[in-house]
Coordinates of C-alpha atoms in Angstrom, one line a residue:
X1 CA -19.3 -14.2 32.4
X2 CA -17.4 -12.7 29.6
X3 CA -18.9 -9.7 27.8
X4 CA -18.7 -11.6 24.5
X5 CA -20.5 -14.7 25.8
X6 CA -23.3 -12.6 27.3
X7 CA -23.6 -10.7 24.1
X8 CA -24.2 -14.0 22.2
X9 CA -26.9 -14.9 24.7
X10 CA -28.5 -11.5 24.3
X11 CA -28.6 -11.9 20.6
X12 CA -30.3 -15.3 21.0
X13 CA -32.8 -13.8 23.4
X14 CA -33.6 -11.0 21.0
X15 CA -33.9 -13.4 18.1
X16 CA -36.6 -15.5 19.9
X17 CA -38.5 -12.4 21.0
X18 CA -37.6 -12.3 24.6
X19 CA -36.8 -8.6 24.6
X20 CA -40.4 -7.7 23.9
X21 CA -43.1 -8.1 26.6
X22 CA -46.2 -10.0 25.7
X23 CA -49.2 -8.1 24.4
X24 CA -51.0 -6.7 27.4
X25 CA -54.8 -6.6 27.7
X26 CA -55.9 -3.6 29.8
X27 CA -57.8 -5.3 32.6
X28 CA -60.2 -2.4 33.1
X29 CA -61.6 -2.8 29.6
X30 CA -62.5 -6.4 30.4
X31 CA -63.8 -6.0 33.9
X32 CA -67.5 -6.0 34.8
X33 CA -68.0 -2.4 35.8
X34 CA -71.0 -3.4 38.0
X35 CA -68.8 -5.6 40.2
X36 CA -68.0 -4.4 43.7
X37 CA -64.6 -2.6 43.8
X38 CA -63.3 -4.7 46.7
X39 CA -63.8 -7.9 44.8
X40 CA -62.4 -6.5 41.5
X41 CA -59.8 -8.8 39.8
X42 CA -58.6 -8.8 36.3
X43 CA -60.0 -11.5 34.0
X44 CA -57.8 -14.3 32.9
X45 CA -54.7 -13.4 30.9
X46 CA -55.1 -9.7 31.4
X47 CA -53.6 -7.2 33.8
X48 CA -55.2 -4.7 36.1
X49 CA -55.0 -1.0 35.3
X50 CA -52.5 -0.1 38.0
X51 CA -50.1 -2.7 36.7
X52 CA -50.7 -1.9 33.1
X53 CA -49.8 1.7 33.7
X54 CA -46.4 0.6 35.0
X55 CA -45.6 -2.0 32.3
X56 CA -47.3 -0.5 29.3
X57 CA -45.1 -1.4 26.3
X58 CA -45.8 1.9 24.7
X59 CA -44.0 3.5 27.7
X60 CA -41.4 0.9 28.4
X61 CA -40.0 0.6 24.9
X62 CA -38.8 4.3 24.7
X63 CA -37.2 3.9 28.1
X64 CA -35.3 0.7 27.0
X65 CA -34.3 2.3 23.7
X66 CA -32.9 5.3 25.6
X67 CA -31.2 2.9 28.1
X68 CA -33.0 4.5 30.9
X69 CA -32.8 1.3 32.9
X70 CA -33.1 3.0 36.3
X71 CA -36.7 4.1 35.4
X72 CA -37.5 0.6 34.1
X73 CA -36.2 -0.9 37.3
X74 CA -38.3 1.5 39.3
X75 CA -41.4 0.5 37.4
X76 CA -40.6 -3.2 37.9
X77 CA -40.2 -2.6 41.7
X78 CA -43.5 -0.8 41.9
X79 CA -45.2 -3.6 40.0
X80 CA -43.7 -6.2 42.4
X81 CA -45.2 -4.2 45.3
X82 CA -48.8 -4.8 44.0
X83 CA -50.4 -7.5 46.1
X84 CA -52.3 -10.5 45.0
X85 CA -51.0 -10.6 41.4
X86 CA -52.5 -13.3 39.2
X87 CA -50.4 -16.0 37.5
X88 CA -50.7 -14.1 34.2
X89 CA -49.6 -10.8 35.8
X90 CA -46.6 -12.6 37.3
X91 CA -45.8 -13.9 33.8
X92 CA -46.0 -10.5 32.3
X93 CA -43.8 -9.0 35.1
X94 CA -41.2 -11.8 34.6
X95 CA -41.2 -11.1 30.9
X96 CA -40.4 -7.5 31.6
X97 CA -37.7 -8.6 34.1
X98 CA -36.1 -10.8 31.5
X99 CA -36.0 -7.9 29.0
X100 CA -34.3 -5.7 31.6
X101 CA -31.9 -8.4 32.8
X102 CA -30.9 -9.1 29.2
X103 CA -30.3 -5.4 28.5
X104 CA -28.2 -4.9 31.6
X105 CA -26.2 -8.1 31.4
X106 CA -27.7 -9.3 34.7
X107 CA -27.0 -13.0 34.3
X108 CA -28.7 -14.2 37.6
X109 CA -31.7 -12.0 36.7
X110 CA -31.9 -13.7 33.3
X111 CA -31.9 -17.1 34.8
X112 CA -34.4 -16.3 37.5
X113 CA -36.8 -14.7 35.0
X114 CA -36.5 -17.6 32.5
X115 CA -37.2 -20.1 35.2
X116 CA -40.3 -18.2 36.3
X117 CA -41.6 -17.8 32.8
X118 CA -41.2 -21.5 32.0
X119 CA -42.9 -22.5 35.3
X120 CA -45.8 -20.1 34.8
X121 CA -47.8 -22.3 32.4
X122 CA -48.5 -19.1 30.4
X123 CA -45.7 -19.3 27.8
X124 CA -47.1 -20.1 24.3
X125 CA -46.3 -23.6 23.2
X126 CA -44.5 -22.2 20.1
X127 CA -42.0 -20.4 22.4
X128 CA -41.3 -23.1 24.9
X129 CA -38.5 -24.9 23.1
X130 CA -36.5 -21.7 22.5
X131 CA -37.0 -20.4 26.1
X132 CA -35.9 -23.8 27.5
X133 CA -32.8 -23.7 25.3
X134 CA -32.1 -20.1 26.4
X135 CA -32.2 -21.1 30.0
X136 CA -29.8 -24.0 29.4
X137 CA -27.5 -21.6 27.6
X138 CA -27.7 -19.1 30.5
X139 CA -26.7 -21.8 32.9
X140 CA -23.8 -22.8 30.6
X141 CA -22.6 -19.3 30.4
X142 CA -22.8 -19.0 34.2
X143 CA -20.6 -22.1 34.3
X144 CA -23.3 -24.0 36.2
X145 CA -22.7 -27.0 34.1
X146 CA -24.9 -29.5 36.0
X147 CA -27.9 -27.3 35.6
X148 CA -27.0 -26.7 31.9
X149 CA -26.9 -30.4 31.4
X150 CA -30.3 -30.8 33.1
X151 CA -31.9 -28.2 30.8
X152 CA -30.2 -29.3 27.6
X153 CA -31.4 -32.8 28.3
X154 CA -34.9 -31.4 28.8
X155 CA -34.6 -29.7 25.4
X156 CA -33.7 -33.0 23.8
X157 CA -36.4 -34.9 25.6
X158 CA -39.3 -32.4 25.2
X159 CA -38.4 -30.9 21.9
X160 CA -36.7 -33.5 19.6
X161 CA -36.6 -31.2 16.7
X162 CA -34.0 -29.1 18.5
X163 CA -32.0 -32.0 19.9
X164 CA -29.2 -31.7 17.4
X165 CA -28.8 -28.0 18.0
X166 CA -27.9 -28.5 21.6
X167 CA -25.6 -31.5 21.2
X168 CA -22.5 -29.4 21.1
X169 CA -23.2 -27.3 24.2
X170 CA -24.4 -30.4 26.0
X171 CA -21.2 -32.2 25.3
X172 CA -19.1 -29.2 26.3
X173 CA -21.1 -29.1 29.6
X174 CA -20.3 -32.7 30.3
X175 CA -16.6 -32.0 29.5
X176 CA -16.4 -28.8 31.5
X177 CA -18.2 -30.4 34.5
X178 CA -15.4 -33.1 34.6
X179 CA -17.6 -35.9 33.3
X180 CA -15.0 -37.1 30.8
X181 CA -16.3 -40.6 30.6
X182 CA -19.7 -39.4 29.3
X183 CA -18.0 -37.1 26.9
X184 CA -16.0 -39.9 25.4
X185 CA -19.1 -42.1 25.3
X186 CA -21.2 -39.5 23.5
X187 CA -18.6 -38.1 21.1
X188 CA -17.2 -41.3 19.6
X189 CA -20.5 -42.4 17.8
X190 CA -21.0 -38.8 16.7
X191 CA -17.5 -38.6 15.1
X192 CA -18.0 -42.0 13.4
X193 CA -21.4 -41.1 12.1
X194 CA -20.0 -37.8 10.6
X195 CA -17.2 -39.7 8.9
X196 CA -19.5 -42.3 7.5
X197 CA -21.7 -39.5 6.1
X198 CA -18.6 -38.0 4.4
X199 CA -18.5 -35.1 6.7
X200 CA -15.5 -33.7 8.5
X201 CA -15.8 -33.7 12.3
X202 CA -15.1 -30.3 13.8
X203 CA -11.8 -29.4 15.4
X204 CA -13.6 -28.8 18.7
X205 CA -15.2 -32.2 18.7
X206 CA -12.0 -34.0 18.0
X207 CA -10.0 -32.0 20.5
X208 CA -12.6 -32.5 23.2
X209 CA -12.7 -36.2 22.4
X210 CA -9.0 -36.7 22.5
X211 CA -8.6 -34.6 25.7
X212 CA -11.4 -36.5 27.5
X213 CA -10.0 -39.9 26.4
X214 CA -6.6 -38.8 27.7
X215 CA -8.1 -37.7 31.1
X216 CA -9.7 -41.1 31.6
X217 CA -6.5 -42.8 30.5
X218 CA -8.0 -44.3 27.4
X219 CA -4.9 -44.5 25.3
X220 CA -6.5 -46.1 22.3
X221 CA -9.2 -43.4 22.3
X222 CA -6.7 -40.7 22.6
X223 CA -4.7 -42.0 19.6
X224 CA -8.0 -42.3 17.7
X225 CA -8.7 -38.6 18.3
X226 CA -5.1 -37.7 17.4
X227 CA -5.2 -39.6 14.2
X228 CA -8.2 -37.6 13.1
X229 CA -6.8 -34.3 14.2
X230 CA -3.7 -35.1 12.2
X231 CA -5.8 -36.0 9.2
X232 CA -8.3 -33.1 9.2
X233 CA -6.4 -30.4 11.0
X234 CA -2.8 -31.3 10.5
X235 CA -0.1 -29.6 12.6
X236 CA 3.3 -30.5 13.9
X237 CA 2.0 -31.0 17.4
X238 CA -0.6 -33.5 16.3
X239 CA 1.9 -35.4 14.1
X240 CA 4.6 -35.5 16.8
X241 CA 2.2 -36.9 19.4
X242 CA 0.5 -39.4 17.1
X243 CA 3.8 -40.9 15.8
X244 CA 5.1 -41.0 19.4
X245 CA 2.1 -42.7 20.8
X246 CA 1.0 -44.7 17.7
X247 CA 4.4 -46.0 16.7
X248 CA 7.3 -45.5 19.1
X249 CA 5.4 -46.1 22.4
X250 CA 3.3 -49.0 21.1
X251 CA 4.2 -52.3 22.8
X252 CA 6.4 -54.4 20.6
X253 CA 8.1 -51.5 18.7
X254 CA 11.4 -52.8 17.2
X255 CA 13.7 -49.9 17.4
X256 CA 16.6 -51.7 15.9
X257 CA 14.8 -52.4 12.7
X258 CA 12.3 -49.5 12.3
X259 CA 13.7 -46.4 14.1
X260 CA 15.2 -45.0 10.8
X261 CA 11.8 -45.5 9.0
X262 CA 10.1 -43.8 11.9
X263 CA 12.4 -40.8 11.7
X264 CA 11.7 -40.7 7.9
X265 CA 8.0 -40.6 8.6
X266 CA 8.6 -37.7 11.1
X267 CA 10.8 -35.9 8.5
X268 CA 8.0 -36.2 6.0
X269 CA 5.1 -35.2 8.3
X270 CA 6.5 -32.6 10.7
X271 CA 7.5 -29.2 9.3
X272 CA 10.0 -28.3 12.0
X273 CA 11.8 -31.1 13.9
X274 CA 13.9 -31.0 17.0
X275 CA 17.7 -30.7 16.4
X276 CA 18.4 -34.2 17.6
X277 CA 15.9 -35.6 15.2
X278 CA 17.6 -34.1 12.2
X279 CA 21.0 -35.3 13.5
X280 CA 19.8 -38.8 14.4
X281 CA 18.2 -39.3 10.9
X282 CA 21.3 -37.9 9.1
X283 CA 23.7 -40.0 11.1
X284 CA 21.6 -43.2 10.6
X285 CA 21.4 -42.5 6.8
X286 CA 25.2 -42.1 6.6
X287 CA 25.6 -45.3 8.6
X288 CA 23.3 -47.2 6.2
X289 CA 25.0 -45.8 3.1
X290 CA 22.6 -43.1 2.0
X291 CA 24.7 -39.8 2.2
X292 CA 22.4 -37.9 -0.2
X293 CA 19.5 -38.5 2.2
X294 CA 21.7 -37.4 5.1
X295 CA 22.6 -34.2 3.2
X296 CA 19.0 -33.4 2.5
X297 CA 18.1 -33.9 6.1
X298 CA 20.9 -31.7 7.4
X299 CA 20.1 -29.0 4.8
X300 CA 16.4 -29.0 5.9
X301 CA 17.6 -28.6 9.5
X302 CA 19.6 -25.6 8.5
X303 CA 16.8 -24.2 6.4
X304 CA 14.5 -24.5 9.4
X305 CA 16.9 -22.5 11.6
X306 CA 17.3 -25.5 13.9
X307 CA 20.8 -26.7 13.0
X308 CA 23.9 -24.6 13.0
X309 CA 23.1 -22.6 16.1
X310 CA 23.8 -22.9 19.8
X311 CA 26.2 -25.3 21.5
X312 CA 25.8 -27.9 18.7
X313 CA 26.7 -25.6 15.9
X314 CA 30.2 -27.0 15.3
X315 CA 29.0 -30.6 15.4
X316 CA 26.3 -29.7 12.9
X317 CA 28.8 -28.1 10.5
X318 CA 31.0 -31.2 10.7
X319 CA 27.9 -33.4 10.0
X320 CA 26.9 -31.2 7.0
X321 CA 30.5 -31.3 5.6
X322 CA 30.7 -35.0 5.9
X323 CA 27.2 -35.6 4.3
X324 CA 28.0 -33.2 1.5
X325 CA 31.3 -34.8 0.7
X326 CA 30.0 -38.4 0.8
X327 CA 26.9 -37.4 -1.2
X328 CA 29.1 -36.1 -4.0
X329 CA 31.1 -39.3 -4.1
X330 CA 28.0 -41.4 -4.0
X331 CA 26.5 -39.6 -7.0
X332 CA 29.7 -40.3 -9.0
X333 CA 30.0 -44.0 -8.1
X334 CA 26.4 -45.2 -7.6
X335 CA 26.1 -46.7 -11.1
X336 CA 29.1 -49.0 -10.4
X337 CA 27.1 -50.8 -7.8
X338 CA 24.3 -51.9 -10.1
X339 CA 26.0 -55.1 -11.4
X340 CA 27.0 -56.4 -8.0
X341 CA 23.5 -55.7 -6.6
X342 CA 21.9 -57.6 -9.5
X343 CA 24.2 -60.6 -8.9
X344 CA 23.6 -60.9 -5.2
X345 CA 21.8 -64.0 -3.9
X346 CA 19.2 -61.9 -2.2
X347 CA 17.4 -58.6 -3.0
X348 CA 18.8 -56.5 -0.2
X349 CA 21.4 -54.9 -2.4
X350 CA 18.8 -54.0 -5.0
X351 CA 16.5 -52.5 -2.4
X352 CA 19.4 -50.4 -1.0
X353 CA 20.5 -49.3 -4.4
X354 CA 17.0 -48.3 -5.4
X355 CA 16.5 -46.3 -2.2
X356 CA 19.8 -44.5 -2.9
X357 CA 18.5 -43.5 -6.3
X358 CA 15.2 -42.3 -4.7
X359 CA 17.1 -40.0 -2.4
X360 CA 18.8 -38.5 -5.4
X361 CA 15.3 -37.9 -6.9
X362 CA 15.7 -40.5 -9.6
X363 CA 12.4 -42.0 -8.6
X364 CA 11.6 -44.3 -11.6
X365 CA 15.0 -45.8 -11.5
X366 CA 15.0 -46.2 -7.8
X367 CA 11.5 -47.7 -7.7
X368 CA 12.5 -50.2 -10.3
X369 CA 15.4 -51.5 -8.3
X370 CA 13.4 -51.7 -5.1
X371 CA 10.7 -53.7 -6.8
X372 CA 13.4 -56.1 -8.3
X373 CA 14.9 -56.5 -4.8
X374 CA 11.5 -57.4 -3.2
X375 CA 10.8 -59.8 -6.0
X376 CA 14.2 -61.5 -5.7
X377 CA 13.4 -62.1 -2.0
X378 CA 15.8 -63.4 0.7
X379 CA 15.2 -60.2 2.7
X380 CA 15.7 -60.1 6.5
X381 CA 12.9 -57.5 6.8
X382 CA 10.6 -57.7 3.8
X383 CA 8.2 -55.2 5.4
X384 CA 11.0 -52.6 5.7
X385 CA 11.6 -53.0 2.0
X386 CA 7.9 -52.4 1.3
X387 CA 8.0 -49.3 3.4
X388 CA 10.8 -48.0 1.3
X389 CA 8.9 -48.7 -1.8
X390 CA 5.8 -47.0 -0.5
X391 CA 8.0 -44.0 0.5
X392 CA 9.5 -43.9 -3.0
X393 CA 6.1 -43.8 -4.6
X394 CA 5.1 -41.0 -2.2
X395 CA 8.2 -39.0 -3.0
X396 CA 7.5 -39.5 -6.7
X397 CA 4.0 -38.1 -6.2
X398 CA 2.4 -41.4 -7.1
X399 CA -0.3 -41.4 -4.4
X400 CA -2.3 -44.4 -5.4
X401 CA 0.7 -46.7 -5.8
X402 CA 2.0 -45.5 -2.5
X403 CA -1.2 -46.3 -0.7
X404 CA -1.5 -49.7 -2.3
X405 CA 2.1 -50.5 -1.3
X406 CA 1.6 -49.4 2.3
X407 CA -1.5 -51.4 2.6
X408 CA 0.5 -54.6 2.0
X409 CA 2.6 -54.0 5.1
X410 CA 1.2 -56.2 7.8
X411 CA 4.2 -57.0 9.9
X412 CA 4.9 -56.5 13.6
X413 CA 7.5 -54.4 15.3
X414 CA 6.0 -51.1 14.1
X415 CA 6.0 -51.7 10.3
X416 CA 2.2 -51.8 10.0
X417 CA 1.9 -48.7 12.2
X418 CA 4.4 -46.7 10.2
X419 CA 2.6 -47.8 7.0
X420 CA -0.8 -46.7 8.4
X421 CA 0.5 -43.2 9.2
X422 CA 2.1 -42.9 5.8
X423 CA -1.3 -43.6 4.3
X424 CA -2.7 -40.9 6.5
X425 CA 0.0 -38.5 5.5
X426 CA -0.3 -39.0 1.7
X427 CA -4.1 -38.5 2.0
X428 CA -3.7 -35.5 4.3
X429 CA -0.3 -33.8 3.7
X430 CA 1.2 -31.6 6.4
X431 CA 4.2 -30.6 4.1
X432 CA 6.8 -31.8 6.6
X433 CA 10.4 -31.0 6.8
X434 CA 11.2 -33.3 3.9
X435 CA 8.1 -32.3 1.9
X436 CA 8.0 -35.9 0.9
X437 CA 4.4 -35.9 0.0
X438 CA 4.0 -32.3 -1.2
X439 CA 3.8 -33.5 -4.8
X440 CA 1.3 -36.3 -4.1
X441 CA -1.6 -36.3 -6.5

């Protein structure tokens, strides 16, 4: 057991009064002095003089304070040698053993003493719940998780008022014992109840749930946990995994239509992307006629220290030069395409023109053209156009409009999944590489 974990248990034992022996009643004062010596026994709930002399708190406390544990151990050994001890005398002796074991970090001694105290029938009712919890915690710290589970369950059964206090260690005991199915079964309703009550589930709960679900190959449960980790405790690792499992690896994902939008989501959600992700998104943006977007992606890769280094440095420079040149030309000529886009039979040209303006940070103008394009219709992928409109609102810092737009995306092939995670992102920004939602209000 680590010194830190034992220290925590020692503090708990001290807090519930385990480091102090029960009040002792000197047996001699209560005995009938006319009784024959051979038959002399201490009355109920008192100790005989010879045992009292060894365990007298007035003598033991200074020894414990001085850390003279050798002398205390010697006194305990002498007390154990006394024959025919009464149940109460054994209870008193075990209380002293518990104090000594706690002070000397003797974990097996703590467990043995606690079990004996609880089995004695002498422990005051008011102390029983805390002593039972202390025994469960001792087994947990000893990594005897089956016994910890047994005693934590006893706390919940016998002392309902403390049931909530032991939920966490009970769940960890199930998890650490390898009972992942029970961990998932217990944690899911807890997480749901916390969210319904407006509370944030703890990082430990969510990580435990996701890990347990993964170990029992519950993919849906694992993604459920990842989504909440990305929401409440956002990090690149969580976002990489949730987009991979929740979009790209989902059955039916249409890579031909939605890979670029998936990369855009990654660019917005993940602070530092892999080099190939920056390159892929930039090249696709150039291919689709959005050089300003490509330039911003490449610039972000350089700013992150990912592009421009290693064996790909030369190719990265060529990509940056191309994007920079084409972005400059596009900025000069974009207005000339407005008339032809407006005259087109379908809205695709307007949607593309609007997205180009959005990439240039001309959000209001870009949003207007995208909305016109969607209204005009005739689009091969209407949901892809709605995704761009939602992204435009997000980049413009218009959170409410972004969410409302993403909520209208119901299509297959990955569109609805991408929209779902955009809603998650604008509600819980991670300030990704593109900082697309950093200004969301």
